[in-house]
């Protein structure tokens, strides 16, 4: 009897020790496995999405997204501009370049009723003549990508910049996206000139980016027809710009109701199963740039296939 009790105690003690060892060792093994893995986890808080326009190798400004850590509007604008500075420590995607000259700083930013006033240091005037207009375009489009900003006023040392630093082309005191971006002129006379901005796809350092091109042309048609014709064309004037929209794509119907744009296209807009992402983005960005809407209802022969939000 005593022997049996002793064996029972030994068994219970051994089992308890074994159980404790298992509980202790297994979590350690799991933790070490994750600690030694190649996965990097980045924790972010209080961040919002922003857009900036950087200069690509093809000398076109391209749209790219960033995270904004600031919450105050004036600080967000400063953060956006920091990506555009050559001397910034911000890491830019391969193949994309800043547009502000070396040494430039932002002295002050104020915002009032949708107008952002940005006061730069005098180094802004040292911009290369070849990119001075691109610089202005990039500043305007990057700042007005913020939902609450509609206009930008550029100052240098407290004085309004009334002309481009080198070519002396006149600038308005308050600049909007009507200034255009990556401008192309296809006009034969001064009458009936229409301005339309179309987004194309560009591959830079094996990454896809979207490039807005503002076209000035003698064409009095509705802008959506010009957009579709340009994206569906088998010929694009610039080899670095692409469109995946089929040349067989045609408009069946379109209309705007309040803040919604309805667009009905034929079957050619579809890929094998659905609309290609590249087509969705070039169409969406182009429509939002030219029409004051927040949503696009994309149809194929009367049936809604995609709801695109701004």
CSV table of C-alpha atoms in Angstrom, one decimal:
chain,number,residue,atom,x,y,z
A,1,UNK,CA,0.0,0.0,0.0
A,2,UNK,CA,2.8,2.4,1.0
A,3,UNK,CA,4.7,1.6,-2.2
A,4,UNK,CA,1.6,2.2,-4.3
A,5,UNK,CA,1.1,5.6,-2.7
A,6,UNK,CA,4.7,6.5,-3.2
A,7,UNK,CA,4.5,5.6,-6.9
A,8,UNK,CA,1.3,7.7,-7.2
A,9,UNK,CA,3.0,10.8,-5.7
A,10,UNK,CA,6.0,10.3,-8.0
A,11,UNK,CA,3.8,10.1,-11.1
A,12,UNK,CA,1.7,13.2,-10.1
A,13,UNK,CA,4.9,15.2,-9.4
A,14,UNK,CA,6.5,14.1,-12.7
A,15,UNK,CA,3.4,14.9,-14.7
A,16,UNK,CA,3.1,18.4,-13.1
A,17,UNK,CA,6.7,19.2,-13.9
A,18,UNK,CA,6.3,18.0,-17.5
A,19,UNK,CA,3.1,20.2,-17.9
A,20,UNK,CA,4.8,23.3,-16.5
A,21,UNK,CA,7.8,22.7,-18.9
A,22,UNK,CA,5.4,22.4,-21.9
A,23,UNK,CA,3.5,25.6,-20.9
A,24,UNK,CA,6.8,27.5,-20.5
A,25,UNK,CA,8.6,26.3,-23.6
A,26,UNK,CA,6.0,26.4,-26.3
A,27,UNK,CA,5.3,30.2,-26.0
A,28,UNK,CA,9.0,30.9,-26.0
A,29,UNK,CA,9.4,28.9,-29.2
A,30,UNK,CA,6.5,30.7,-30.9
A,31,UNK,CA,7.8,34.1,-29.7
A,32,UNK,CA,11.3,33.4,-31.0
A,33,UNK,CA,9.9,32.2,-34.3
A,34,UNK,CA,8.2,35.6,-34.9
A,35,UNK,CA,11.1,37.6,-33.5
A,36,UNK,CA,13.4,36.0,-36.0
A,37,UNK,CA,11.0,36.3,-39.0
A,38,UNK,CA,11.5,38.8,-41.9
A,39,UNK,CA,8.1,40.4,-41.3
A,40,UNK,CA,8.3,44.1,-40.4
A,41,UNK,CA,5.3,45.5,-38.5
A,42,UNK,CA,4.8,49.3,-38.6
A,43,UNK,CA,2.5,50.9,-36.1
A,44,UNK,CA,0.9,54.2,-37.2
A,45,UNK,CA,-1.6,56.3,-35.5
A,46,UNK,CA,-3.5,59.5,-36.3
A,47,UNK,CA,-2.4,59.3,-40.0
A,48,UNK,CA,-4.4,60.4,-43.0
A,49,UNK,CA,-3.9,59.9,-46.7
A,50,UNK,CA,-2.4,62.6,-48.9
A,51,UNK,CA,-1.4,63.1,-52.5
A,52,UNK,CA,1.7,64.7,-53.9
A,53,UNK,CA,3.0,65.2,-57.4
A,54,UNK,CA,6.6,64.4,-58.1
A,55,UNK,CA,8.7,64.7,-61.2
A,56,UNK,CA,9.3,61.4,-63.1
A,57,UNK,CA,12.2,60.5,-65.4
A,58,UNK,CA,10.0,61.4,-68.3
A,59,UNK,CA,9.7,65.0,-67.1
A,60,UNK,CA,6.0,64.6,-66.2
A,61,UNK,CA,4.6,65.2,-62.8
A,62,UNK,CA,3.1,61.9,-61.5
A,63,UNK,CA,0.6,61.3,-58.7
A,64,UNK,CA,1.7,59.4,-55.7
A,65,UNK,CA,0.2,58.8,-52.2
A,66,UNK,CA,1.7,59.6,-48.8
A,67,UNK,CA,0.7,59.3,-45.1
A,68,UNK,CA,0.2,62.6,-43.3
A,69,UNK,CA,1.0,62.4,-39.6
A,70,UNK,CA,-0.1,66.0,-38.9
A,71,UNK,CA,-3.7,66.8,-38.0
A,72,UNK,CA,-3.6,70.6,-38.3
A,73,UNK,CA,-4.3,71.8,-41.8
A,74,UNK,CA,-1.3,74.2,-41.9
A,75,UNK,CA,1.0,71.5,-40.7
A,76,UNK,CA,-0.3,69.0,-43.3
A,77,UNK,CA,0.6,71.5,-46.0
A,78,UNK,CA,4.1,71.9,-44.6
A,79,UNK,CA,4.4,68.2,-44.5
A,80,UNK,CA,3.3,67.9,-48.1
A,81,UNK,CA,5.8,70.5,-49.2
A,82,UNK,CA,8.6,68.8,-47.4
A,83,UNK,CA,8.3,65.9,-49.8
A,84,UNK,CA,8.7,68.3,-52.7
A,85,UNK,CA,12.0,69.7,-51.4
A,86,UNK,CA,15.3,68.4,-52.7
A,87,UNK,CA,17.0,68.8,-49.3
A,88,UNK,CA,14.3,66.9,-47.5
A,89,UNK,CA,15.1,63.7,-45.6
A,90,UNK,CA,11.9,62.2,-46.9
A,91,UNK,CA,12.5,59.0,-48.8
A,92,UNK,CA,11.0,59.2,-52.3
A,93,UNK,CA,10.1,56.3,-54.6
A,94,UNK,CA,12.7,55.2,-57.1
A,95,UNK,CA,12.6,57.2,-60.3
A,96,UNK,CA,10.7,60.2,-58.8
A,97,UNK,CA,12.2,63.5,-57.9
A,98,UNK,CA,11.5,66.6,-55.8
A,99,UNK,CA,10.5,69.8,-57.6
A,100,UNK,CA,11.6,72.6,-55.2
A,101,UNK,CA,15.2,73.8,-55.6
A,102,UNK,CA,17.9,73.2,-53.0
A,103,UNK,CA,17.9,75.4,-49.9
A,104,UNK,CA,14.3,76.5,-50.1
A,105,UNK,CA,12.3,76.5,-46.9
A,106,UNK,CA,8.7,77.2,-46.0
A,107,UNK,CA,8.6,80.3,-43.8
A,108,UNK,CA,4.9,80.4,-43.1
A,109,UNK,CA,1.6,78.8,-44.1
A,110,UNK,CA,-1.9,80.3,-43.4
A,111,UNK,CA,-5.3,79.0,-44.4
A,112,UNK,CA,-8.5,81.0,-44.7
A,113,UNK,CA,-11.7,79.9,-46.4
A,114,UNK,CA,-10.2,77.4,-48.8
A,115,UNK,CA,-7.2,79.5,-49.7
A,116,UNK,CA,-3.7,78.4,-48.6
A,117,UNK,CA,-1.1,81.1,-48.5
A,118,UNK,CA,2.4,79.7,-48.6
A,119,UNK,CA,5.4,81.9,-47.9
A,120,UNK,CA,8.7,80.5,-49.3
A,121,UNK,CA,12.3,81.6,-48.8
A,122,UNK,CA,14.1,83.4,-51.6
A,123,UNK,CA,15.7,80.2,-52.8
A,124,UNK,CA,12.5,79.3,-54.6
A,125,UNK,CA,13.6,81.8,-57.3
A,126,UNK,CA,16.7,79.7,-58.1
A,127,UNK,CA,14.6,77.0,-59.8
A,128,UNK,CA,15.8,75.7,-63.1
A,129,UNK,CA,14.0,77.4,-66.0
A,130,UNK,CA,13.2,73.9,-67.5
A,131,UNK,CA,11.1,72.9,-64.6
A,132,UNK,CA,9.8,76.2,-63.2
A,133,UNK,CA,6.3,75.7,-64.5
A,134,UNK,CA,6.3,72.1,-63.4
A,135,UNK,CA,7.2,73.4,-59.9
A,136,UNK,CA,4.2,75.7,-59.7
A,137,UNK,CA,1.9,72.9,-61.1
A,138,UNK,CA,3.3,70.4,-58.5
A,139,UNK,CA,2.7,72.9,-55.6
A,140,UNK,CA,-0.8,73.7,-56.7
A,141,UNK,CA,-1.9,70.1,-57.3
A,142,UNK,CA,-0.3,68.7,-54.2
A,143,UNK,CA,-1.8,71.2,-51.8
A,144,UNK,CA,-5.3,71.3,-53.5
A,145,UNK,CA,-5.4,67.5,-53.2
A,146,UNK,CA,-6.5,68.3,-49.6
A,147,UNK,CA,-10.3,68.3,-49.6
A,148,UNK,CA,-10.6,71.7,-47.8
A,149,UNK,CA,-8.1,73.6,-50.0
A,150,UNK,CA,-9.3,75.1,-53.4
A,151,UNK,CA,-6.8,77.8,-54.0
A,152,UNK,CA,-3.1,78.5,-53.4
A,153,UNK,CA,-1.3,81.8,-53.1
A,154,UNK,CA,2.5,81.6,-53.5
A,155,UNK,CA,4.7,84.2,-51.8
A,156,UNK,CA,8.5,84.6,-51.6
A,157,UNK,CA,9.8,86.4,-48.6
A,158,UNK,CA,6.3,87.8,-47.9
A,159,UNK,CA,5.7,89.1,-51.5
A,160,UNK,CA,3.3,87.6,-53.9
A,161,UNK,CA,4.9,85.6,-56.8
A,162,UNK,CA,3.4,87.3,-59.8
A,163,UNK,CA,5.4,85.6,-62.5
A,164,UNK,CA,7.6,82.6,-63.1
A,165,UNK,CA,11.1,83.3,-61.8
A,166,UNK,CA,13.0,82.8,-65.1
A,167,UNK,CA,10.6,83.1,-68.1
A,168,UNK,CA,8.5,85.8,-66.3
A,169,UNK,CA,5.2,84.2,-67.4
A,170,UNK,CA,2.4,85.9,-65.5
A,171,UNK,CA,0.9,84.1,-62.5
A,172,UNK,CA,-2.4,84.8,-60.9
A,173,UNK,CA,-2.3,85.8,-57.2
A,174,UNK,CA,-4.7,82.9,-56.4
A,175,UNK,CA,-4.0,79.7,-58.2
A,176,UNK,CA,-6.3,76.8,-58.7
A,177,UNK,CA,-6.1,73.5,-60.6
A,178,UNK,CA,-7.3,75.5,-63.6
A,179,UNK,CA,-3.7,76.3,-64.0
A,180,UNK,CA,-3.3,72.9,-65.5
A,181,UNK,CA,-0.6,70.2,-65.2
A,182,UNK,CA,1.8,68.6,-67.7
A,183,UNK,CA,0.3,70.9,-70.4
A,184,UNK,CA,0.0,69.9,-74.0
A,185,UNK,CA,-1.3,72.4,-76.7
A,186,UNK,CA,-3.1,70.9,-79.7
A,187,UNK,CA,-4.7,74.0,-81.1
A,188,UNK,CA,-5.0,75.5,-84.6
A,189,UNK,CA,-6.7,78.8,-83.7
A,190,UNK,CA,-7.7,80.9,-80.7
A,191,UNK,CA,-11.4,80.2,-81.0
A,192,UNK,CA,-13.3,77.5,-79.1
A,193,UNK,CA,-10.3,76.3,-77.0
A,194,UNK,CA,-11.3,73.7,-74.4
A,195,UNK,CA,-9.2,72.5,-71.5
A,196,UNK,CA,-9.4,68.8,-70.5
A,197,UNK,CA,-7.2,66.9,-68.1
A,198,UNK,CA,-6.8,63.2,-68.8
A,199,UNK,CA,-5.0,60.7,-66.6
A,200,UNK,CA,-2.7,58.2,-68.2
A,201,UNK,CA,-0.6,55.3,-66.9
A,202,UNK,CA,3.2,55.5,-66.7
A,203,UNK,CA,5.6,52.8,-65.7
A,204,UNK,CA,8.6,54.2,-63.7
A,205,UNK,CA,11.2,51.9,-62.1
A,206,UNK,CA,8.8,49.0,-62.6
A,207,UNK,CA,6.0,50.7,-60.7
A,208,UNK,CA,2.7,52.0,-62.1
A,209,UNK,CA,1.9,55.7,-61.6
A,210,UNK,CA,-0.9,57.9,-62.9
A,211,UNK,CA,0.0,61.0,-64.9
A,212,UNK,CA,-2.5,63.9,-65.4
A,213,UNK,CA,-2.1,65.7,-68.7
A,214,UNK,CA,-4.0,69.0,-69.3
A,215,UNK,CA,-4.8,69.3,-73.0
A,216,UNK,CA,-5.8,72.5,-74.7
A,217,UNK,CA,-7.6,71.8,-78.0
A,218,UNK,CA,-10.1,73.1,-80.5
A,219,UNK,CA,-12.9,70.7,-79.5
A,220,UNK,CA,-16.3,71.8,-78.3
A,221,UNK,CA,-17.6,68.4,-77.4
A,222,UNK,CA,-18.6,67.3,-73.9
A,223,UNK,CA,-15.4,66.6,-71.9
A,224,UNK,CA,-16.3,62.9,-71.2
A,225,UNK,CA,-16.3,62.3,-74.9
A,226,UNK,CA,-12.9,63.8,-75.2
A,227,UNK,CA,-11.6,61.7,-72.3
A,228,UNK,CA,-12.9,58.5,-73.7
A,229,UNK,CA,-11.5,59.2,-77.2
A,230,UNK,CA,-8.1,60.0,-75.7
A,231,UNK,CA,-7.9,57.0,-73.5
A,232,UNK,CA,-9.3,54.6,-76.2
A,233,UNK,CA,-7.0,55.9,-78.9
A,234,UNK,CA,-4.6,53.5,-80.4
A,235,UNK,CA,-2.1,56.3,-80.7
A,236,UNK,CA,-0.8,58.3,-77.7
A,237,UNK,CA,1.6,61.1,-78.5
A,238,UNK,CA,4.0,60.3,-75.7
A,239,UNK,CA,5.5,56.7,-75.6
A,240,UNK,CA,5.9,56.9,-71.8
A,241,UNK,CA,2.2,57.3,-71.3
A,242,UNK,CA,-0.2,54.4,-71.7
A,243,UNK,CA,-3.9,53.5,-71.5
A,244,UNK,CA,-5.5,50.1,-71.2
A,245,UNK,CA,-8.9,51.2,-72.4
A,246,UNK,CA,-9.9,49.3,-75.5
A,247,UNK,CA,-10.0,51.2,-78.7
A,248,UNK,CA,-13.4,49.7,-79.3
A,249,UNK,CA,-14.9,51.4,-76.3
A,250,UNK,CA,-17.8,53.7,-77.0
A,251,UNK,CA,-20.1,55.8,-74.8
A,252,UNK,CA,-23.8,54.7,-74.8
A,253,UNK,CA,-25.0,57.3,-72.4
A,254,UNK,CA,-23.9,59.7,-69.7
A,255,UNK,CA,-25.4,62.3,-67.3
A,256,UNK,CA,-24.7,64.1,-64.0
A,257,UNK,CA,-27.2,64.2,-61.2
A,258,UNK,CA,-26.1,66.3,-58.2
A,259,UNK,CA,-22.7,64.9,-57.2
A,260,UNK,CA,-23.0,61.6,-59.1
A,261,UNK,CA,-21.7,61.0,-62.6
A,262,UNK,CA,-23.4,58.2,-64.5
A,263,UNK,CA,-21.5,56.7,-67.4
A,264,UNK,CA,-22.7,53.8,-69.6
A,265,UNK,CA,-20.2,52.2,-71.9
A,266,UNK,CA,-20.3,49.2,-74.3
A,267,UNK,CA,-18.8,45.7,-73.5
A,268,UNK,CA,-15.4,46.7,-74.9
A,269,UNK,CA,-14.6,48.4,-71.6
A,270,UNK,CA,-14.4,45.1,-69.8
A,271,UNK,CA,-11.4,42.8,-69.5
A,272,UNK,CA,-11.9,39.0,-69.3
A,273,UNK,CA,-14.1,39.1,-66.2
A,274,UNK,CA,-14.4,42.7,-65.1
A,275,UNK,CA,-13.0,46.2,-65.6
A,276,UNK,CA,-9.2,46.4,-65.3
A,277,UNK,CA,-7.9,48.3,-62.3
A,278,UNK,CA,-5.8,50.5,-64.7
A,279,UNK,CA,-8.9,51.4,-66.7
A,280,UNK,CA,-10.9,52.1,-63.5
A,281,UNK,CA,-8.3,54.5,-62.2
A,282,UNK,CA,-7.6,56.4,-65.4
A,283,UNK,CA,-11.3,56.8,-66.0
A,284,UNK,CA,-12.1,57.7,-62.4
A,285,UNK,CA,-9.2,60.2,-62.0
A,286,UNK,CA,-10.1,61.9,-65.3
A,287,UNK,CA,-13.8,62.3,-64.5
A,288,UNK,CA,-13.1,63.6,-61.0
A,289,UNK,CA,-10.6,66.1,-62.4
A,290,UNK,CA,-13.1,67.5,-64.9
A,291,UNK,CA,-16.5,67.2,-63.2
A,292,UNK,CA,-17.5,68.4,-59.7
A,293,UNK,CA,-18.8,65.0,-58.5
A,294,UNK,CA,-18.0,62.7,-55.6
A,295,UNK,CA,-19.1,59.4,-57.1
A,296,UNK,CA,-19.1,57.7,-60.5
A,297,UNK,CA,-21.7,55.0,-61.4
A,298,UNK,CA,-20.0,53.0,-64.2
A,299,UNK,CA,-22.4,51.0,-66.3
A,300,UNK,CA,-22.0,48.5,-69.1
A,301,UNK,CA,-24.9,48.4,-71.5
A,302,UNK,CA,-27.3,49.6,-68.8
A,303,UNK,CA,-26.0,47.5,-65.9
A,304,UNK,CA,-24.0,49.0,-63.0
A,305,UNK,CA,-20.7,47.2,-62.7
A,306,UNK,CA,-18.7,49.6,-60.5
A,307,UNK,CA,-19.3,52.4,-58.1
A,308,UNK,CA,-16.2,54.6,-57.9
A,309,UNK,CA,-15.9,57.1,-55.0
A,310,UNK,CA,-13.6,60.1,-54.9
